[in-house]
mmCIF file of C-alpha atoms and ligand atoms in Angstrom:
data_model
loop_
_atom_site.group_PDB
_atom_site.id
_atom_site.type_symbol
_atom_site.label_atom_id
_atom_site.label_comp_id
_atom_site.label_asym_id
_atom_site.label_seq_id
_atom_site.Cartn_x
_atom_site.Cartn_y
_atom_site.Cartn_z
ATOM 1 C CA MET A 1 0.000 0.000 0.000
ATOM 2 C CA GLN A 2 1.275 3.362 -0.916
ATOM 3 C CA LYS A 3 2.660 5.530 1.869
ATOM 4 C CA ILE A 4 1.305 9.019 2.498
ATOM 5 C CA LEU A 5 3.336 11.826 4.019
ATOM 6 C CA ILE A 6 1.438 13.794 6.649
ATOM 7 C CA SER A 7 2.251 16.872 8.716
ATOM 8 C CA SER A 8 3.113 15.639 12.218
ATOM 9 C CA CYS A 9 0.956 18.333 13.829
ATOM 10 C CA LEU A 10 -2.117 16.858 12.113
ATOM 11 C CA LEU A 11 -1.503 13.680 14.107
ATOM 12 C CA GLY A 12 -1.481 15.746 17.285
ATOM 13 C CA GLU A 13 2.269 15.860 17.796
ATOM 14 C CA PRO A 14 3.280 19.040 19.696
ATOM 15 C CA VAL A 15 5.568 20.320 16.947
ATOM 16 C CA ARG A 16 4.016 23.645 15.956
ATOM 17 C CA TYR A 17 5.717 26.970 16.645
ATOM 18 C CA ASP A 18 3.631 27.183 19.843
ATOM 19 C CA ALA A 19 4.576 23.589 20.807
ATOM 20 C CA LYS A 20 1.024 22.386 20.206
ATOM 21 C CA GLY A 21 -0.517 20.011 17.701
ATOM 22 C CA THR A 22 -3.652 20.395 15.567
ATOM 23 C CA PRO A 23 -4.997 16.823 15.596
ATOM 24 C CA LEU A 24 -7.237 15.844 12.721
ATOM 25 C CA ASP A 25 -10.081 13.655 13.910
ATOM 26 C CA HIS A 26 -11.169 11.769 10.788
ATOM 27 C CA GLU A 27 -11.981 8.149 10.012
ATOM 28 C CA LEU A 28 -9.664 8.122 6.971
ATOM 29 C CA ILE A 29 -6.746 9.202 9.133
ATOM 30 C CA ARG A 30 -7.528 6.388 11.586
ATOM 31 C CA LEU A 31 -7.798 3.892 8.716
ATOM 32 C CA TRP A 32 -4.522 4.921 7.096
ATOM 33 C CA GLN A 33 -2.817 4.918 10.485
ATOM 34 C CA ALA A 34 -4.064 1.386 11.177
ATOM 35 C CA GLN A 35 -2.795 0.328 7.739
ATOM 36 C CA GLY A 36 0.635 1.760 8.515
ATOM 37 C CA ARG A 37 0.489 4.068 5.527
ATOM 38 C CA LEU A 38 1.203 7.405 7.215
ATOM 39 C CA VAL A 39 4.706 8.839 7.360
ATOM 40 C CA ALA A 40 4.676 11.758 9.815
ATOM 41 C CA VAL A 41 6.955 14.658 8.975
ATOM 42 C CA CYS A 42 7.504 18.098 10.453
ATOM 43 C CA PRO A 43 9.777 19.950 8.050
ATOM 44 C CA GLU A 44 10.601 22.704 10.510
ATOM 45 C CA LEU A 45 11.801 20.237 13.148
ATOM 46 C CA LEU A 46 13.616 18.222 10.473
ATOM 47 C CA GLY A 47 15.328 21.479 9.510
ATOM 48 C CA GLY A 48 16.683 21.741 13.036
ATOM 49 C CA LEU A 49 14.226 24.162 14.644
ATOM 50 C CA PRO A 50 12.862 23.599 18.169
ATOM 51 C CA ALA A 51 9.275 23.700 19.436
ATOM 52 C CA PRO A 52 8.413 26.268 20.562
ATOM 53 C CA ARG A 53 10.001 28.635 18.020
ATOM 54 C CA PRO A 54 9.143 32.059 16.622
ATOM 55 C CA CYS A 55 6.117 32.203 14.360
ATOM 56 C CA CYS A 56 7.386 32.521 10.758
ATOM 57 C CA GLU A 57 6.008 33.902 7.491
ATOM 58 C CA ILE A 58 7.335 34.160 3.943
ATOM 59 C CA LEU A 59 8.505 37.668 3.129
ATOM 60 C CA GLY A 60 8.406 38.510 -0.579
ATOM 61 C CA GLU A 61 6.187 37.445 -3.437
ATOM 62 C CA GLY A 62 5.944 33.958 -4.861
ATOM 63 C CA GLY A 63 5.606 31.828 -1.724
ATOM 64 C CA GLY A 64 7.671 28.691 -1.152
ATOM 65 C CA ALA A 65 8.787 28.419 -4.775
ATOM 66 C CA ALA A 66 10.336 31.883 -4.547
ATOM 67 C CA VAL A 67 12.095 30.897 -1.303
ATOM 68 C CA LEU A 68 13.566 27.841 -3.046
ATOM 69 C CA ALA A 69 14.693 30.071 -5.920
ATOM 70 C CA GLY A 70 16.332 32.566 -3.540
ATOM 71 C CA ARG A 71 13.846 35.331 -4.321
ATOM 72 C CA ALA A 72 11.997 35.386 -0.967
ATOM 73 C CA ARG A 73 12.925 34.739 2.673
ATOM 74 C CA VAL A 74 11.327 33.039 5.644
ATOM 75 C CA MET A 75 11.348 35.444 8.554
ATOM 76 C CA GLY A 76 10.420 34.997 12.194
ATOM 77 C CA ALA A 77 8.186 37.406 14.067
ATOM 78 C CA ASP A 78 11.327 38.224 16.085
ATOM 79 C CA GLY A 79 13.116 39.435 12.921
ATOM 80 C CA SER A 80 15.350 36.359 12.552
ATOM 81 C CA ASP A 81 15.955 34.826 9.124
ATOM 82 C CA PHE A 82 14.920 31.141 9.121
ATOM 83 C CA THR A 83 15.254 30.567 5.378
ATOM 84 C CA ALA A 84 18.085 28.023 5.567
ATOM 85 C CA ALA A 85 16.307 25.825 8.140
ATOM 86 C CA PHE A 86 13.073 25.847 6.131
ATOM 87 C CA ILE A 87 14.870 24.809 2.937
ATOM 88 C CA ALA A 88 16.854 22.116 4.767
ATOM 89 C CA GLY A 89 13.641 20.733 6.267
ATOM 90 C CA ALA A 90 11.909 20.690 2.895
ATOM 91 C CA GLN A 91 14.807 18.760 1.401
ATOM 92 C CA MET A 92 14.662 16.212 4.204
ATOM 93 C CA VAL A 93 10.940 15.698 3.640
ATOM 94 C CA LEU A 94 11.604 15.168 -0.076
ATOM 95 C CA GLU A 95 14.226 12.591 0.832
ATOM 96 C CA LEU A 96 11.682 10.816 3.063
ATOM 97 C CA ALA A 97 9.218 10.851 0.159
ATOM 98 C CA HIS A 98 11.832 9.100 -1.957
ATOM 99 C CA THR A 99 12.845 6.532 0.667
ATOM 100 C CA SER A 100 9.259 5.701 1.647
ATOM 101 C CA GLY A 101 7.949 5.762 -1.912
ATOM 102 C CA ALA A 102 5.215 8.260 -0.967
ATOM 103 C CA ARG A 103 3.729 10.119 -3.920
ATOM 104 C CA LEU A 104 0.992 11.822 -1.879
ATOM 105 C CA ALA A 105 1.188 14.255 1.017
ATOM 106 C CA ILE A 106 -1.395 15.721 3.398
ATOM 107 C CA LEU A 107 0.044 18.950 4.712
ATOM 108 C CA LYS A 108 -1.303 21.551 7.135
ATOM 109 C CA GLU A 109 -2.822 24.521 5.360
ATOM 110 C CA ARG A 110 -1.543 28.091 5.986
ATOM 111 C CA SER A 111 1.896 27.053 7.294
ATOM 112 C CA PRO A 112 4.966 28.694 5.679
ATOM 113 C CA SER A 113 6.309 25.133 5.253
ATOM 114 C CA CYS A 114 3.221 23.003 4.727
ATOM 115 C CA GLY A 115 0.540 25.309 3.271
ATOM 116 C CA SER A 116 -0.511 24.235 -0.203
ATOM 117 C CA HIS A 117 -3.213 26.766 -1.149
ATOM 118 C CA ILE A 118 -3.035 29.524 1.450
ATOM 119 C CA ILE A 119 -0.199 31.140 3.402
ATOM 120 C CA TYR A 120 0.189 34.421 5.303
ATOM 121 C CA ASP A 121 1.458 37.517 3.544
ATOM 122 C CA GLY A 122 4.697 38.068 5.479
ATOM 123 C CA ARG A 123 3.536 41.057 7.511
ATOM 124 C CA PHE A 124 2.451 39.154 10.644
ATOM 125 C CA ALA A 125 -0.962 40.762 10.433
ATOM 126 C CA SER A 126 -3.022 37.547 10.006
ATOM 127 C CA ARG A 127 -3.574 38.354 6.324
ATOM 128 C CA ARG A 128 -3.984 35.253 4.157
ATOM 129 C CA ILE A 129 -2.925 35.054 0.512
ATOM 130 C CA ALA A 130 -2.918 32.330 -2.128
ATOM 131 C CA GLY A 131 0.360 30.430 -2.136
ATOM 132 C CA SER A 132 2.372 27.415 -0.993
ATOM 133 C CA GLY A 133 4.870 26.932 1.779
ATOM 134 C CA VAL A 134 8.456 25.865 1.164
ATOM 135 C CA THR A 135 7.998 22.109 1.650
ATOM 136 C CA ALA A 136 4.727 21.986 -0.281
ATOM 137 C CA ALA A 137 6.342 23.847 -3.181
ATOM 138 C CA LEU A 138 9.350 21.512 -3.261
ATOM 139 C CA LEU A 139 7.235 18.350 -3.105
ATOM 140 C CA GLU A 140 4.926 19.578 -5.863
ATOM 141 C CA ARG A 141 7.893 20.554 -8.025
ATOM 142 C CA GLU A 142 9.287 17.028 -7.604
ATOM 143 C CA GLY A 143 6.028 15.284 -8.487
ATOM 144 C CA VAL A 144 4.563 14.533 -5.050
ATOM 145 C CA GLN A 145 0.860 15.472 -4.980
ATOM 146 C CA VAL A 146 0.118 17.737 -2.042
ATOM 147 C CA PHE A 147 -3.299 17.985 -0.384
ATOM 148 C CA CYS A 148 -4.434 19.925 2.667
ATOM 149 C CA GLU A 149 -6.347 18.571 5.668
ATOM 150 C CA ASP A 150 -9.675 19.463 4.027
ATOM 151 C CA GLU A 151 -9.008 17.255 0.998
ATOM 152 C CA LEU A 152 -8.867 13.780 2.528
ATOM 153 C CA ALA A 153 -11.586 12.478 0.201
ATOM 154 C CA ALA A 154 -9.450 13.453 -2.791
ATOM 155 C CA VAL A 155 -6.473 11.587 -1.314
ATOM 156 C CA ALA A 156 -8.636 8.492 -0.886
ATOM 157 C CA SER A 157 -9.944 8.555 -4.470
HETATM 158 FE FE1 LIG B 1 2.865 21.215 11.279
HETATM 159 FE FE2 LIG B 1 4.239 21.576 9.033
HETATM 160 FE FE3 LIG B 1 4.275 23.441 10.915
HETATM 161 FE FE4 LIG B 1 5.552 21.148 11.346
HETATM 162 S S1 LIG B 1 6.051 22.651 9.789
HETATM 163 S S2 LIG B 1 4.208 22.200 12.762
HETATM 164 S S3 LIG B 1 4.212 19.708 10.302
HETATM 165 S S4 LIG B 1 2.495 22.778 9.746
#
């Protein structure tokens, strides 16, 4: 059975910037977990960041793809530049996709790493814009299909 990458926070692991999880209570998640199909990943922890850590947003246009191309940065609310850690984490998740054979990923929407349709605009003002996070952009570029937590039915089909 094909493996599916999933954001660790969606399984309730306390890996978010605020050291909390955002558990997804859904029968498909329970089924895939029981089948051993889920590969939990937190790109920001894989990139070497701790939990808790400063809340981060992508500064500059183009979202995660622009970060990967060196045209945008990932900044913390404290003014620190976290770009290198975010790119390193994305690369580690891609490596895990290769080693596990996963061609699908369920990633947490709105995160500067995991968002696949919506991210924040980089001004730390809770303003949402269309765009992908760094890991979602890298996975999509490399042929891994990325879905958000509201698209489980599409993953199952
Ligand atoms: Fe969840 Fe992704 Fe943020 Fe890690 S980087 S806490 S997996 S949204």
